CSV table of C-alpha atoms in Angstrom, one decimal:
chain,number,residue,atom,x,y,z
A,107,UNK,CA,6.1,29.0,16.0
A,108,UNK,CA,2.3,28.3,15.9
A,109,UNK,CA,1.7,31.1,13.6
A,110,UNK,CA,3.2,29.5,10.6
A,111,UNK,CA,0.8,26.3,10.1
A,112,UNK,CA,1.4,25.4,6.3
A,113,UNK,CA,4.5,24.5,5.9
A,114,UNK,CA,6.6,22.3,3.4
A,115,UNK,CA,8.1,18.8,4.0
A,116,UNK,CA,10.8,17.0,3.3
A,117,UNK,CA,10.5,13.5,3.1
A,118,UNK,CA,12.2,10.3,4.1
A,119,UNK,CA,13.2,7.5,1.4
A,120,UNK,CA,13.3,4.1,2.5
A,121,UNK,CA,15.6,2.2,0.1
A,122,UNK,CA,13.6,-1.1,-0.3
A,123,UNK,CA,15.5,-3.8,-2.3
A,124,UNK,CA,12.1,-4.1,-4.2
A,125,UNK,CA,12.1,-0.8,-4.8
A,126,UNK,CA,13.0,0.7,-8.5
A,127,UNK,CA,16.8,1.6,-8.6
A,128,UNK,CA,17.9,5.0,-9.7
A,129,UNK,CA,16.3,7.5,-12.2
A,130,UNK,CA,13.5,4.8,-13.1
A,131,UNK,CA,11.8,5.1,-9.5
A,132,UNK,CA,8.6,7.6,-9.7
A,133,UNK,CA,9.9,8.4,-5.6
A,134,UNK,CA,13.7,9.0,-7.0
A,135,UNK,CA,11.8,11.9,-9.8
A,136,UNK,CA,9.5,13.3,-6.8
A,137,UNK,CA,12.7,13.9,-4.5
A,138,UNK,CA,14.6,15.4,-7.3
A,139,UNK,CA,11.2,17.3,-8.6
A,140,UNK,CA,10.9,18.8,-4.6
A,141,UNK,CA,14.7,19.2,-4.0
A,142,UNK,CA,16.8,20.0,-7.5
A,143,UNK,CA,19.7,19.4,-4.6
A,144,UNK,CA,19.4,15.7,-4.0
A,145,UNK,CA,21.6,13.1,-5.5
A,146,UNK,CA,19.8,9.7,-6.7
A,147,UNK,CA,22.6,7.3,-6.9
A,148,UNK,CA,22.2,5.2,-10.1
A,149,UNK,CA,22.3,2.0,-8.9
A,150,UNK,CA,19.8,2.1,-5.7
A,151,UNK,CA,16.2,1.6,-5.2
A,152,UNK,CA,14.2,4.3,-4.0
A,153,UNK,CA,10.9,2.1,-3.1
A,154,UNK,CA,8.8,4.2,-1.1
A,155,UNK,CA,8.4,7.8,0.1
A,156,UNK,CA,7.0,8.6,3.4
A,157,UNK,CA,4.8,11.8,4.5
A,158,UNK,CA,3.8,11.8,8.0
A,159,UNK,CA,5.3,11.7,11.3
A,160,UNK,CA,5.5,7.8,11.9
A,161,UNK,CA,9.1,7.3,14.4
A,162,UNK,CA,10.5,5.4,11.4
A,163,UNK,CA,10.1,7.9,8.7
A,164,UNK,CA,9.3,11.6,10.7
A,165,UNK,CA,9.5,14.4,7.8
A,166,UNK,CA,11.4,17.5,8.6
A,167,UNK,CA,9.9,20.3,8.2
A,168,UNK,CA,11.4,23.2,5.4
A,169,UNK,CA,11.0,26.3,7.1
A,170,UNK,CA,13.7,27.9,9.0
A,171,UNK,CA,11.3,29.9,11.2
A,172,UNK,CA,10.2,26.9,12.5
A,173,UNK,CA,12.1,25.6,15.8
A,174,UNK,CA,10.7,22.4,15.4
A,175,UNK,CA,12.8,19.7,13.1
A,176,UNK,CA,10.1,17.3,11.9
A,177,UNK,CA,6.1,17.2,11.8
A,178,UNK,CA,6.2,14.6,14.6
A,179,UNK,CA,7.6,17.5,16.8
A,180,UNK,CA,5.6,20.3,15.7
A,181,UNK,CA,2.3,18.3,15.9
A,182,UNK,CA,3.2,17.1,19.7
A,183,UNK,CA,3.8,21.0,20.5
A,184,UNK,CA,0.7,22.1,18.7
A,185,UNK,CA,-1.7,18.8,18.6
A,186,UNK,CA,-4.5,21.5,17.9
A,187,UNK,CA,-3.5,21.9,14.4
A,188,UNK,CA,-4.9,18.3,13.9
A,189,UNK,CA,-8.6,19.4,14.5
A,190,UNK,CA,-10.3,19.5,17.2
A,191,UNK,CA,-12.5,15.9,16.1
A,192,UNK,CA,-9.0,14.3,15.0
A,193,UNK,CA,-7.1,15.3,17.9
A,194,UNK,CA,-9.4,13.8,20.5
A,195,UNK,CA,-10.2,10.6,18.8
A,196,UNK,CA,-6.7,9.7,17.7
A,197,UNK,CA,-4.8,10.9,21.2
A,198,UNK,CA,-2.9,14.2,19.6
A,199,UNK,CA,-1.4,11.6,16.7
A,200,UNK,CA,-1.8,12.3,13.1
A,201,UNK,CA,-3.8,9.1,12.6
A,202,UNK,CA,-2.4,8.2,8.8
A,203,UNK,CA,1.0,7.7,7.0
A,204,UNK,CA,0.9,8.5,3.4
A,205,UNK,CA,3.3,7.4,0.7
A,206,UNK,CA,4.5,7.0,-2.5
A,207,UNK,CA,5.9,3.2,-3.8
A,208,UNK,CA,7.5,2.7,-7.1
A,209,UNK,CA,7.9,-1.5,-7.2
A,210,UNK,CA,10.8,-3.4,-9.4
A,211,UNK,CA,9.8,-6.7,-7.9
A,212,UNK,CA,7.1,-8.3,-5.7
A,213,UNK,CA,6.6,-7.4,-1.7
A,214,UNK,CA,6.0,-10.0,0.1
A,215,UNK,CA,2.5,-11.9,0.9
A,216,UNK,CA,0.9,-10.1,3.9
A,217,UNK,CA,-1.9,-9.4,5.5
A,218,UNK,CA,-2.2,-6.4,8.4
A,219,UNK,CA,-3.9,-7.6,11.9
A,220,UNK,CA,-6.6,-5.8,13.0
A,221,UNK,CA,-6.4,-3.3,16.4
A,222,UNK,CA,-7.1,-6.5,18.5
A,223,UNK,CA,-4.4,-8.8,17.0
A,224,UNK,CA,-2.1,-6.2,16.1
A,225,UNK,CA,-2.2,-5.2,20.5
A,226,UNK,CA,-1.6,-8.8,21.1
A,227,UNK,CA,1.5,-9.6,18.5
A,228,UNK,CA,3.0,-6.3,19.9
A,229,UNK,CA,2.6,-7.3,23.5
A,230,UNK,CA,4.0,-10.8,22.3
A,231,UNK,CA,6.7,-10.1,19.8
A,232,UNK,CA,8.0,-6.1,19.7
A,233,UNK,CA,10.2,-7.4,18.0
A,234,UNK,CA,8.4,-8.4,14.8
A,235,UNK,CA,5.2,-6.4,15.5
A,236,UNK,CA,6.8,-2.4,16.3
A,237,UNK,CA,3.5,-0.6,17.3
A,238,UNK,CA,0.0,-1.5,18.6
A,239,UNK,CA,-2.2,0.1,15.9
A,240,UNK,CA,-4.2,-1.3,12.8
A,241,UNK,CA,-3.1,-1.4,9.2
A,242,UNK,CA,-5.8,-0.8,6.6
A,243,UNK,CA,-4.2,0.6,3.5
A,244,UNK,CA,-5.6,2.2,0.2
A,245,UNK,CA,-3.1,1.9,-2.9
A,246,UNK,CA,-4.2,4.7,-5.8
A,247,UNK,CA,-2.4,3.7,-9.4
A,248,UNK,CA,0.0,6.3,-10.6
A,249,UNK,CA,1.2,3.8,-13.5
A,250,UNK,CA,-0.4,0.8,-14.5
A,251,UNK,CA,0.4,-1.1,-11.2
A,252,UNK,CA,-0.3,-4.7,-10.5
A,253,UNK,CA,-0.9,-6.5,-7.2
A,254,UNK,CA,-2.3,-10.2,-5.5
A,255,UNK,CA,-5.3,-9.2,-3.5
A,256,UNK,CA,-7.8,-11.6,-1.4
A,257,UNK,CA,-8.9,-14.9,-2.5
A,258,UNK,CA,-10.0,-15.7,-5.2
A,259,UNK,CA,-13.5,-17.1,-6.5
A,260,UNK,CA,-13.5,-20.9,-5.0
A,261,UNK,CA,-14.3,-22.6,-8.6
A,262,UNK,CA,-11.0,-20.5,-10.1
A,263,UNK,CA,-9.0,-21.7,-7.0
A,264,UNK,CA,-10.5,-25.5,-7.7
A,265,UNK,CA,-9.3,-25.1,-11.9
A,266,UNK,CA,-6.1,-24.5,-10.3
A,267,UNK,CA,-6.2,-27.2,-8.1
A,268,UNK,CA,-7.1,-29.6,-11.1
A,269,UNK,CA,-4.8,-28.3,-13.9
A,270,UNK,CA,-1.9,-27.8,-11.5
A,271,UNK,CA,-0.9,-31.3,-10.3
A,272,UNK,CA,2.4,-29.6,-8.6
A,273,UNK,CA,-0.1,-27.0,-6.4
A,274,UNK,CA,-2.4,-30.3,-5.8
A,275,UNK,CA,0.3,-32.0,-4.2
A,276,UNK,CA,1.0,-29.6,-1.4
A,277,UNK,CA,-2.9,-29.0,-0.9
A,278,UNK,CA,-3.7,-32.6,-0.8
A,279,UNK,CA,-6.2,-34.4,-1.5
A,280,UNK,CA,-8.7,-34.2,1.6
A,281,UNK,CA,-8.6,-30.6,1.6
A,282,UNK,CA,-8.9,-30.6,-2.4
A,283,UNK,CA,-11.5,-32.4,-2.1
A,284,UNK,CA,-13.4,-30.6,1.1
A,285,UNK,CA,-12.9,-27.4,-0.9
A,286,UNK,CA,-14.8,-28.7,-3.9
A,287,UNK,CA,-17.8,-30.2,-1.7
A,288,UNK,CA,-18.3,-26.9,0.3
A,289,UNK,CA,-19.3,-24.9,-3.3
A,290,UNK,CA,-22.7,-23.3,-2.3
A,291,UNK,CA,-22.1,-23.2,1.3
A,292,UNK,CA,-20.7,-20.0,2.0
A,293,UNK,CA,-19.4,-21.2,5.8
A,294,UNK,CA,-18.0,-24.4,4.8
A,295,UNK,CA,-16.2,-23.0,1.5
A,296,UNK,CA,-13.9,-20.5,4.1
A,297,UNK,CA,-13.7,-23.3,6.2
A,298,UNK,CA,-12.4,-25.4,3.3
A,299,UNK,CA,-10.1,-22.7,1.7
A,300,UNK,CA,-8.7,-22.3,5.1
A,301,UNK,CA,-7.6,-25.6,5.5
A,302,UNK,CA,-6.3,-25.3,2.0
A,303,UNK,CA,-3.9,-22.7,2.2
A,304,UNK,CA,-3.3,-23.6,5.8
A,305,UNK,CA,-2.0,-27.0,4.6
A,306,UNK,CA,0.1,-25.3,2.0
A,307,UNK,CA,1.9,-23.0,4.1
A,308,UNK,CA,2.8,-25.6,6.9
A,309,UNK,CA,4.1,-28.2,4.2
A,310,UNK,CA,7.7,-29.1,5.0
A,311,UNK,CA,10.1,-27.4,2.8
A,312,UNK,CA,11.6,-29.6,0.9
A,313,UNK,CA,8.5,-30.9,-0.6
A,314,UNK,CA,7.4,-27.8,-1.6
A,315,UNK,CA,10.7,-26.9,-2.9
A,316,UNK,CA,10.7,-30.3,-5.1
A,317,UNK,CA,7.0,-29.6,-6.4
A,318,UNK,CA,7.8,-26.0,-7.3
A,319,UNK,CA,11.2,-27.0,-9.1
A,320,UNK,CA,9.1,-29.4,-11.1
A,321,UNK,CA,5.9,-27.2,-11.9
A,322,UNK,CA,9.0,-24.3,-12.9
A,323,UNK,CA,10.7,-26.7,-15.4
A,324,UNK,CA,7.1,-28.0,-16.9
A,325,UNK,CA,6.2,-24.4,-17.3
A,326,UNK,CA,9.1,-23.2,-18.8
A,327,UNK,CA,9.0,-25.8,-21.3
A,328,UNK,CA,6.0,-25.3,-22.1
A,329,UNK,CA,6.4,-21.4,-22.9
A,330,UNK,CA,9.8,-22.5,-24.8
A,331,UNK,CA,7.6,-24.6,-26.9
A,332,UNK,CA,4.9,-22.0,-27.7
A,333,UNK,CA,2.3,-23.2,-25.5
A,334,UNK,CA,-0.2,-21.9,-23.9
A,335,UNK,CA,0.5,-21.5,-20.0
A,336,UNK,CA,-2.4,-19.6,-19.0
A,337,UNK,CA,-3.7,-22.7,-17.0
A,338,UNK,CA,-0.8,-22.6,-14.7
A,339,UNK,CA,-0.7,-18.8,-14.4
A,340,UNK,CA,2.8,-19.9,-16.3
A,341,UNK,CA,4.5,-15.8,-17.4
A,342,UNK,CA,3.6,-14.9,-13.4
A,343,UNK,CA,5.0,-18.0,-11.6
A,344,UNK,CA,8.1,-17.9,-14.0
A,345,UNK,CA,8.6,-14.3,-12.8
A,346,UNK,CA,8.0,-14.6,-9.6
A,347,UNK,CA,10.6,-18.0,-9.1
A,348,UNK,CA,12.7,-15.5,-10.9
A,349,UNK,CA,12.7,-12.9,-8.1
A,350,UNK,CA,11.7,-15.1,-5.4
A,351,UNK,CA,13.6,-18.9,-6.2
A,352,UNK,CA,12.0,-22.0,-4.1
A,353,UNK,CA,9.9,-19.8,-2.2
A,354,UNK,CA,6.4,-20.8,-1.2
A,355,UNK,CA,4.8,-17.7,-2.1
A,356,UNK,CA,5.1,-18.2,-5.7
A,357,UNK,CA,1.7,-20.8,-5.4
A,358,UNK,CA,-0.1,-18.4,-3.9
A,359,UNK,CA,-1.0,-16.9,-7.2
A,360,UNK,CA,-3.1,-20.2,-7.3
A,361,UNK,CA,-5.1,-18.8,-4.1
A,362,UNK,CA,-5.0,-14.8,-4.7
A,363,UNK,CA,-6.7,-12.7,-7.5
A,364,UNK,CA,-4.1,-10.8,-9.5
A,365,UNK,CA,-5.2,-7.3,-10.1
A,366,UNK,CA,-4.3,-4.8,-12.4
A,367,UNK,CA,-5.2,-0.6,-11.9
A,368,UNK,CA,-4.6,2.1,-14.7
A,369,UNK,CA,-3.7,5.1,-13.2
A,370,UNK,CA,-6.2,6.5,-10.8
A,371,UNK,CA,-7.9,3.2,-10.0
A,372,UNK,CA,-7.6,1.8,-6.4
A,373,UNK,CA,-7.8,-1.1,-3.9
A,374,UNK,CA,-8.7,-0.8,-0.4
A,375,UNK,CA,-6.9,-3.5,2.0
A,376,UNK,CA,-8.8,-4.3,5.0
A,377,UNK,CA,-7.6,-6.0,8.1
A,378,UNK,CA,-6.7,-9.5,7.1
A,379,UNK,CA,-6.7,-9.5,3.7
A,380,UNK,CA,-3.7,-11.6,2.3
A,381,UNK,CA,-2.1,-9.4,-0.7
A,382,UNK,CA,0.5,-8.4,-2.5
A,383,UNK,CA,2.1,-5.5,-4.4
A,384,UNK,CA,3.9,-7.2,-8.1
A,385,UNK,CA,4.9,-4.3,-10.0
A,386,UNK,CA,4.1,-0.4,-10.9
A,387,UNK,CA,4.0,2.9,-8.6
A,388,UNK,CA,1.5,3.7,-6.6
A,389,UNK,CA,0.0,6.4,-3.7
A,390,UNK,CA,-0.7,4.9,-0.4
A,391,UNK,CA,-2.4,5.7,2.3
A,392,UNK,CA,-2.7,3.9,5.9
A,393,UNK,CA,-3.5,4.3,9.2
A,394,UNK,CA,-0.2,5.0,11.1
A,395,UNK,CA,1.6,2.0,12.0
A,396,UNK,CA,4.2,-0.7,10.2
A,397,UNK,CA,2.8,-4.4,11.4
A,398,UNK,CA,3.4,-7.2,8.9
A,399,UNK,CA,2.3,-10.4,8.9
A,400,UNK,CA,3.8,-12.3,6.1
A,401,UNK,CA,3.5,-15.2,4.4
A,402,UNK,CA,6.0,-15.8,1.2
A,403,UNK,CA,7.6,-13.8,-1.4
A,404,UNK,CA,10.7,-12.5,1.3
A,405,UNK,CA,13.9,-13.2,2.7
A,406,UNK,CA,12.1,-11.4,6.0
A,407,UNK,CA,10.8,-13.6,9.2
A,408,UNK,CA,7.2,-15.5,8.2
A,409,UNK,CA,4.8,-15.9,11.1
A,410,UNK,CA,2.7,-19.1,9.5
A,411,UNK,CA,0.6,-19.9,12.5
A,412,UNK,CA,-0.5,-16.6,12.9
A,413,UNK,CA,-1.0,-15.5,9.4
A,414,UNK,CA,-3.2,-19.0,8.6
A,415,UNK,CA,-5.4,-17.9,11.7
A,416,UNK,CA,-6.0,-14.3,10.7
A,417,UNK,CA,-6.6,-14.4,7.8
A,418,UNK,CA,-9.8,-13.4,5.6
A,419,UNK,CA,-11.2,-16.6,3.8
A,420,UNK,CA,-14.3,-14.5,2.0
A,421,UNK,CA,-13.1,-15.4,-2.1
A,422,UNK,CA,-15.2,-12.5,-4.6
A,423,UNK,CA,-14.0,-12.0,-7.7
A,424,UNK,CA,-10.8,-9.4,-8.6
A,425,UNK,CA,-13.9,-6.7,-9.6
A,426,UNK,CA,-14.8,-6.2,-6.2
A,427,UNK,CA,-11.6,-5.7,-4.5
A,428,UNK,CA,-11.2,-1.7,-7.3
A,429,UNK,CA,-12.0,1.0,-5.2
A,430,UNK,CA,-13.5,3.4,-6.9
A,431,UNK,CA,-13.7,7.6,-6.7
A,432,UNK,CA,-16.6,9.5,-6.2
A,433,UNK,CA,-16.0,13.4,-7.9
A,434,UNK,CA,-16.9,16.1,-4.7
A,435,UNK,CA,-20.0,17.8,-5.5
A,436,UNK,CA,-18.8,20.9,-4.4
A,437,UNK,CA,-15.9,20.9,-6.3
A,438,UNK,CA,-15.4,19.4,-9.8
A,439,UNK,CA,-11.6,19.2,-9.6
A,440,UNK,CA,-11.5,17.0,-6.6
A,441,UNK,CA,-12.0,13.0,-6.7
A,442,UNK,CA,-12.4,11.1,-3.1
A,443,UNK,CA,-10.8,7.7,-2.2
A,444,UNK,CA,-12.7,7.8,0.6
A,445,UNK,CA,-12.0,3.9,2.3
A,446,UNK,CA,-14.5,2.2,5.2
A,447,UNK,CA,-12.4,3.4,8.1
A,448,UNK,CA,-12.0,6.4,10.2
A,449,UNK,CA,-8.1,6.6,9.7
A,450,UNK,CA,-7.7,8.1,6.1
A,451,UNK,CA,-8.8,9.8,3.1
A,452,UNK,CA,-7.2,10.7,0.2
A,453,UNK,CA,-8.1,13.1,-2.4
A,454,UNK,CA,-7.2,13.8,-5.8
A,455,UNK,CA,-7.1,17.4,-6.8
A,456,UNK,CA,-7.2,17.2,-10.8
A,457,UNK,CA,-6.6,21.3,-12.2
A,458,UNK,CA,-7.4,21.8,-15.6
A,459,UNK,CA,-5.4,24.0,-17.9
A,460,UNK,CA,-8.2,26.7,-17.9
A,461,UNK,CA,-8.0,27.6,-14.5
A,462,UNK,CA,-5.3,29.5,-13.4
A,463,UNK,CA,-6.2,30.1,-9.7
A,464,UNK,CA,-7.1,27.1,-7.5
A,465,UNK,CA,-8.1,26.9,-3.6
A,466,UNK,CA,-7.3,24.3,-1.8
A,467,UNK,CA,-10.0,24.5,0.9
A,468,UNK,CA,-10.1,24.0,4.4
A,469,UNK,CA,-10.8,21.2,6.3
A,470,UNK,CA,-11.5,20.5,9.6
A,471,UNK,CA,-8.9,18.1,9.9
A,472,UNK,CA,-4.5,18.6,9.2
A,473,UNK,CA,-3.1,16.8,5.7
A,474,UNK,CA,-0.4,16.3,3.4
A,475,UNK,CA,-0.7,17.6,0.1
A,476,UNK,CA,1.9,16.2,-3.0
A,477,UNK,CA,1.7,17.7,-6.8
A,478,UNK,CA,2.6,14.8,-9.2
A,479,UNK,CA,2.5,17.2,-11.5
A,480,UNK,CA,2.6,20.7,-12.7
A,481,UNK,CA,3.8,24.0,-11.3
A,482,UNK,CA,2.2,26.9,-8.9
A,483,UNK,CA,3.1,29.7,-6.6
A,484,UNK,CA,0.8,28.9,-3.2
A,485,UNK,CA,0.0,31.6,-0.9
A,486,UNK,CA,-2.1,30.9,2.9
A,487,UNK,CA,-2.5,33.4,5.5
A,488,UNK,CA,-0.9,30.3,7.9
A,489,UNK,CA,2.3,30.4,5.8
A,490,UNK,CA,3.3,33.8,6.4
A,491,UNK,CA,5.4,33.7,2.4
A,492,UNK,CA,4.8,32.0,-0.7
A,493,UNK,CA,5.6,28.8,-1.6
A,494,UNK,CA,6.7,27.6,-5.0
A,495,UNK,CA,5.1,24.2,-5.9
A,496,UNK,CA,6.7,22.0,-8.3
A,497,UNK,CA,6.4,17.8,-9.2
A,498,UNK,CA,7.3,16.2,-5.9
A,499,UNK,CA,6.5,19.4,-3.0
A,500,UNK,CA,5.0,18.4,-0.1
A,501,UNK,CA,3.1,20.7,2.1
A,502,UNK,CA,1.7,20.3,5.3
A,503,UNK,CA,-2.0,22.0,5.7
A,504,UNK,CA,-3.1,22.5,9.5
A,505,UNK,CA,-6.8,22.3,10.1
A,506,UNK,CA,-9.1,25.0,8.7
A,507,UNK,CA,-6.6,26.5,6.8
A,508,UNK,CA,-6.7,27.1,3.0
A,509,UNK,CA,-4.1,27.4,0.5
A,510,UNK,CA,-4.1,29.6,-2.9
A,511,UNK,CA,-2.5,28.6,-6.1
A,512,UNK,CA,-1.4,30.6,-8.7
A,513,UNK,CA,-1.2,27.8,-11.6
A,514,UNK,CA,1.9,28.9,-13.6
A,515,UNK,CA,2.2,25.5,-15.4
A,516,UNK,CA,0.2,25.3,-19.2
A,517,UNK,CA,-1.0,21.7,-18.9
A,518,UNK,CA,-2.9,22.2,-15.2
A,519,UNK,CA,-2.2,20.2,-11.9
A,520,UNK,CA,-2.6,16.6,-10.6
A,521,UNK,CA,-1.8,17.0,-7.0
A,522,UNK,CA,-3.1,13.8,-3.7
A,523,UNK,CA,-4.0,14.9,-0.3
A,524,UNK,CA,-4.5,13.1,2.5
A,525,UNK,CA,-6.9,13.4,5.2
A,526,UNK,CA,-9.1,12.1,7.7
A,527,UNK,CA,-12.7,13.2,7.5
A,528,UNK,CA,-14.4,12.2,10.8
């Protein structure tokens, strides 16, 4: 039925072990928030929500006038809803997947190949590589969240090397010592850190295992006895041996910056850059696809050879990797995340208690709007009824259309929408 072209979602929960279990999970309170029906089982983790069409996480659609079951469907039978621009340049595919993530304990070390690689590892291994597509990602704070993102500054990644005998060892010496030479040379320095964290990752696994054992024990003495660990990032490696035991991704806190965004701050991940995600909940937005390349920090399969070759050696300073949001000129209420590719953008809609009626406006491309928070009855010409809105609804806007909203709650709306503003 092409007639009805906003419609809610309902939205598939992948049950991470990383995730946050039960009632504590911000995506466990959105499903309950958009379905008072659902059942959160208290002792599983609800660690990410997804709203788009992707094959492994396809949102049905809540509208029984609607023949088709889930967006993928509907969007295949009526591709035109996408926008014209959108439809054409991304093949009749709604080009992002956006998502909510509510994180207990660290995701692995990864990094997302670019369209190049990503064709290649697909063509080579389907098996570890499911789709042909890019992964650039945008992760907006909802709580304070914290995450490992790119390398960090090369004389912070040499004080590491010199106060941290047990990270020394697995470097080595003639890569140390390359990497300290090469300050002032841009070239040479991602030259250097390459072979760095190159001879890291391939060093056998006992070794590593001995050397992180050891720097564990010296740290956790060291905290026991009141000292000052700063020097060995000591409260984040004891954390992360805690979730992660004997795994070589806990020194790569020595390599990466660790980041920190209050709620509404964000980080763009380009291709190749190796990150992270510690702790917190966040909004995320990607272009549609699920390639991984990982590199510690998971029980999952770890391509070394492949990660050490793609990856982005450029260090800059954990400052540069916050993505900031510019307010819309044309409408005060709205705050763009808008990233440097063509895939994604993501809005936040910020209603203050004085206004009572809202319009979402039209675009000329489809998106996925989610309230966080507050309450409103919606009205569009392309929905054919109303639509209450509550914490955790999920609508799906076709191109050019607008939506209405009668703001019913006292303390006004926080609402995300993604896009993809060619």
């Amino acid at each position: 039925m092409e007639e009805v072209r906003v419609f809610p979602l309902s939205c598939v929960v992948q049950n991470y072990a990383w995730g946050k279990v039960g009632q504590d999970s911000e995506v466990a309170k959105l499903v309950v928030g958009g379905d008072p029906q659902a059942v959160i089982e208290s002792g599983k983790p609800y660690a990410e929500l997804w709203m788009g069409a992707h094959p492994k996480g396809d949102a049905l659609i809540k509208d029984n006038r609607i023949s088709q079951r889930t967006l993928g469907q509907w969007i295949a039978d009526y591709p035109g809803c996408l926008g014209s621009k959108v439809k054409d340049t991304f093949q009749g595919q709604l080009p992002f997947l956006f998502k909510v993530l509510s994180v207990n304990t660290a995701l692995s070390i990864q990094a997302h190949p670019n369209r190049e690689l990503a064709a290649k590892l697909h063509a080579q291994f389907p098996e570890h590589y499911p789709d042909n597509n890019h992964k650039p990602e945008m992760a907006i704070a909802l709580t304070q969240f914290e995450g490992l993102c790119g390398f960090r500054p090369v004389e912070e990644i040499i004080g590491f090397l010199k106060a941290v005998p047990e990270f020394h060892a697995l470097v080595g010496n003639e890569a140390s010592d390359e990497l300290q030479s090469s300050v002032g040379n841009p070239g040479r320095i991602s030259l250097a850190l390459k072979k760095c964290f190159s001879r890291m990752m391939n060093c056998e696994k006992k070794v590593f295992v001995d050397q992180l054992n050891m720097l564990v024990k010296r740290v956790s003495e060291e905290a026991a006895a009141g000292k000052d660990t700063s020097s060995s990032n000591g409260e984040l490696l004891l954390r992360l041996h805690s979730q992660y035991p004997g795994d070589i991704g806990c020194f790569s806190i020595y390599f990466l910056n660790r980041i920190v965004l209050q709620p509404g701050d964000a980080m763009f991940l380009g291709a190749n850059e190796p990150h992270a995600y510690l702790s917190g909940d966040c909004i995320e937005c990607m272009a549609c696809s699920d390639n991984t390349v990982r590199a510690g920090l998971t029980p999952k399969y770890i391509d070394v050879n492949t990660l050490c070759e793609m990856l982005n050696y450029s260090p800059a300073p954990a400052s540069a990797k916050i993505f900031p949001s510019v307010q819309d000129p044309s409408d005060p209420c709205v705050y763009l995340y808008d990233p440097p590719v063509p895939d994604f953008t993501v809005m936040r809609i910020q209603i203050p208690s004085s206004v009572k009626q809202y319009t979402v406006s039209p675009l000329d491309c489809a998106g996925i709007l989610l309230v966080i928070q507050g309450e409103a009855s919606a009205t569009s010409a392309a929905a054919l009824a109303d639509m209450m809105l509550q914490r955790g609804s999920v609508l799906f806007i076709s191109a050019n259309e607008s939506v209405t909203l009668q703001v019913t709650s006292s303390t006004g709306m926080t609402m995300f929408r993604a896009c993809c503003l060619l």
